[in-house]
Amino acid sequence: MKIEFTINGRNYKLDVNGDEPLLWLIRDTLKLKGTKFGCGKAACGACTVIIDGQATRSCSYAARIVNGKSITTIEGLENESGLHPVQQAWINQIVPQCGYCQSGFIMASVALLERFPNPTEQQINDSLTNFCRCGTYPRIRKALNEAIENMTSKPKSAV
Amino acid sequence: MGSKLKSASRRKFLIKVTAGTAVVLGTAYLTRGIWRRAIDKVLASGELPYYNFDGPLVWFEANANNEITFYSPKVEMGQGVLTALAQIVADELQIKFKQLKVLHASSSHGPLDLLFTGDSSSIEGLWKPIRELAATFRQMFIIEAAKEFKTLPKKVKLENGVFSYKDQTTTYGELVKITKQWKVPSTPDLKNPEDYQYIGKAIPRLDLEDKVTGKPIFSIDEELDGMVYAIVVPCPYIKAKRTNVDPNSVNGLPGIVDVIVEEDFVAVVAESRFQAYNASQKLAITWEVEEVIQQKDIEEMVTVGVGKPYVIQKGKCPKNQFKNASEIITSEFRTPMGAHAQIQPSGALANFKDGSLEVYVATQNVRKTRKDIACRLNMRKKKVNVLPAYLGGAFGRALYTDLATYASFISRQLKRPVHCFYTRAQEFQADYFRPPTHHLLKAVMDDTGHITAFENNCSSGDVVKGSDVWPEIINDIIGADFGAWRGALNRYGGIQRYEIISWRANLPLRTSFWRGMGLLANIFAIESFMDELAEKVGIDPVTFRQNHLNDSETDQRLLAVLNKVVEQSSYTDKVENGIAMGLACCTDGATHVAQVVRLSIEAQRIIVSDVYCVIDTGMVINPDQVKAQCEGNIIMGMSAALYEKVEIHNNAIGPLIYGPYKLMALRECPENIEIHLMDSDRAPQGLGEPPMGPIAAAIANATYKLTGNRIRRFPMNPVS
Ligand code: FES
Ligand code: FES
């Protein structure tokens, strides 16, 4: 089937198998490798992207429903003024170890802060349900707090 | 070859110059005799063997742009090894940190690291040779700079990558341009620790930006033109074999390229990953179970008394004390099989072209990966180039790279690049699990509450044995599986009469290396038992442990971390408002760790709010990353202790997905994890695993105070 959608502000028209998971379209058809495959069953969060403002596990999101949607992947976070404040906070707090899960965490965090600039602990725990086998959770928390602080105290230009 | 090396006489230097623009220097290291001597030492001292080995291949390369590239023999799997090695190298080369680029060495760089990346051995093993090599490299340039300046080498100053003499200056890059003939000098003196510019500093990891921007640095991200996707279908059962495959069952499915049926594997190949996956779901394969096996059978196999015993450590003989005792205290513990569950599944991209192979793969063991492929495809090793990528988590899993072999085979057959990674379910099925264990401990105590006789029996599936990860020679020399008994040794110098026995369980499934090997299970058993004994004689757990440490250097270091963690955590035996603290400690190799947790029980679940960890790991290269490793170990250990287990039901391995195979999530992660690093001028020791040791026992010991129930199994259940 034919679908049309935008990723990171660019428009795409593709002829796809409507059942194919969005993850493989992103990674293999569009060659954006920042979105990772971990489980293919919406269980780990490594493949998280933002679709129309919602953090979404792209491994379990069929191509057919992508039609008309606007998608942001990790590659779409940077702008002219540099890294997204969430990415910058991740660097400042030296979060990644192996790094494989981090795109997913960063995307889930960006979506969370777009919805709730000052999330409660419960909102954080409910939104960041991804898994990190290296155990970077304490630093993810610190980085998230730093991002919250920077994004709520500074003018919005960097976002 | 230059003149003889004084401090590194066994090291052999190789040197290459490419078209006058780059100079590289490498070293190969000799093996057999050294291995043997080291192993003898192990058997005598009870220390783990790899702690005594260095012997990798290391390459430096300087180019005319004044960049220095260091090819690391160790692979970055999250542990920060590339950054730590860079700090060591940059210090010894006396360059600006930014001048240094660190890349993974591929197998085309020459002879390979005999060891693999793992067991917390990288920094410890490389600490000396890498500094010697860097210093030699530096000296090569100093000699050339001296010629340039028309002075003596010892008059040349080097700071931040700039060589100077009076008002003349030059750089590594300039010297590369003008030098025609390089000589390898003797290894000069190493830099004075007081002058370290980078070592000991919390330098941010080199790979941060790539990892927060999603750069394609993992093997799964690799692509080549004309690539096809293969899905290899592993056997879903243990003790079973494949009796039939019907390739026609996928006929006509979209994108199918081929079905490969070989003795050792079956694969479906298609133009896209999705097509390959769909076809693999439809492929008709018949598996036949040879003998029905259930979880309880596995547990019976892993039981002290079953299988072959090896006495692995013996103090003065405890037999009489046991015979004459009025009371022998005994205690039992079990741990289940665990999965690696690293987030990137195993796999590789292989490209066979013109008689040679290039394999992009997540591997902790480049040498073995290459050997396996060359053997299976009957190719010369020279024709197989293994290019290690960043690992998306490994924890021991990436010591085995079956899919790299299969992808290579398929690529040769189809004459196309083949991308081949497991699905998550297959990753669980094809795992080499952390072995299940059983522990039986016995002790006799005197009136003063001192242990007068101690026996520790640990039964485990294989870790090292039966695996070809280690150079074969080790298995010949060592009887018991030192991976299985890691952590089981008596490291309390104050206990004099003891015997430690390792039982080898013969299991019908693959078990092997998992972060820390036996450490998690064995320390869980010993340190839980210590608390039980302390309670028995009415002595508090801290004093009881202190009483069993003597004045040897190693005991004193353990005592120091123990005392420090008590102070740091304000440890108390008192339970207040449903909150309790628990403590445990261990010595692993020459690293000492003590941990305290604070926890409560809510809705029958253990909720850990604080973890305090004090570690003495010798000199610290990068304090921030040592802390990160401690945090990671604590969380992985907690996850294993509180949530994880793999079981066998009707021969099927399960669970096969995260969720049912539960990992710790952010929600459950303790709010506060505080790490303290002891100051030390000892050489750096292993740290990527030792902090895994005490955590489970610390949790069990705290929980006991709340429930009066001794936890004897993982996943820990506070109420039963
Ligand atoms: S890959 Fe999508 S949630 Fe795991
Ligand atoms: S950083 Fe390795 S899985 Fe999260």
Tab-separated table of N, CA and C in Angstrom, chain B residues 29 92 111 139 184 285 290 313 432 488 575:
chain	number	residue	atom	x	y	z
B	29	TYR	N	52.899	-10.527	22.046
B	29	TYR	CA	53.352	-10.992	23.338
B	29	TYR	C	53.423	-12.502	23.327
B	92	GLU	N	50.904	9.007	28.905
B	92	GLU	CA	52.259	8.527	28.630
B	92	GLU	C	52.828	9.180	27.373
B	111	PRO	N	48.378	-10.182	14.867
B	111	PRO	CA	48.053	-11.195	15.859
B	111	PRO	C	47.070	-10.638	16.885
B	139	GLN	N	59.307	7.856	22.981
B	139	GLN	CA	60.764	7.960	22.892
B	139	GLN	C	61.240	7.954	21.428
B	184	VAL	N	63.214	1.631	16.944
B	184	VAL	CA	62.555	1.379	18.225
B	184	VAL	C	63.610	1.398	19.327
B	285	ILE	N	9.464	-26.800	10.670
B	285	ILE	CA	10.609	-27.548	11.195
B	285	ILE	C	10.082	-28.519	12.240
B	290	GLU	N	14.527	-35.709	22.878
B	290	GLU	CA	15.132	-37.023	23.117
B	290	GLU	C	14.815	-37.557	24.504
B	313	GLN	N	39.996	-25.138	47.628
B	313	GLN	CA	40.788	-24.364	48.571
B	313	GLN	C	40.707	-25.059	49.917
B	432	TYR	N	23.568	-18.467	26.393
B	432	TYR	CA	24.465	-19.304	27.194
B	432	TYR	C	24.264	-18.804	28.621
B	488	ALA	N	33.591	-18.208	45.710
B	488	ALA	CA	33.322	-19.221	46.745
B	488	ALA	C	34.485	-19.409	47.706
B	575	VAL	N	15.696	-1.928	63.461
B	575	VAL	CA	14.643	-1.730	62.469
B	575	VAL	C	13.793	-0.561	62.949
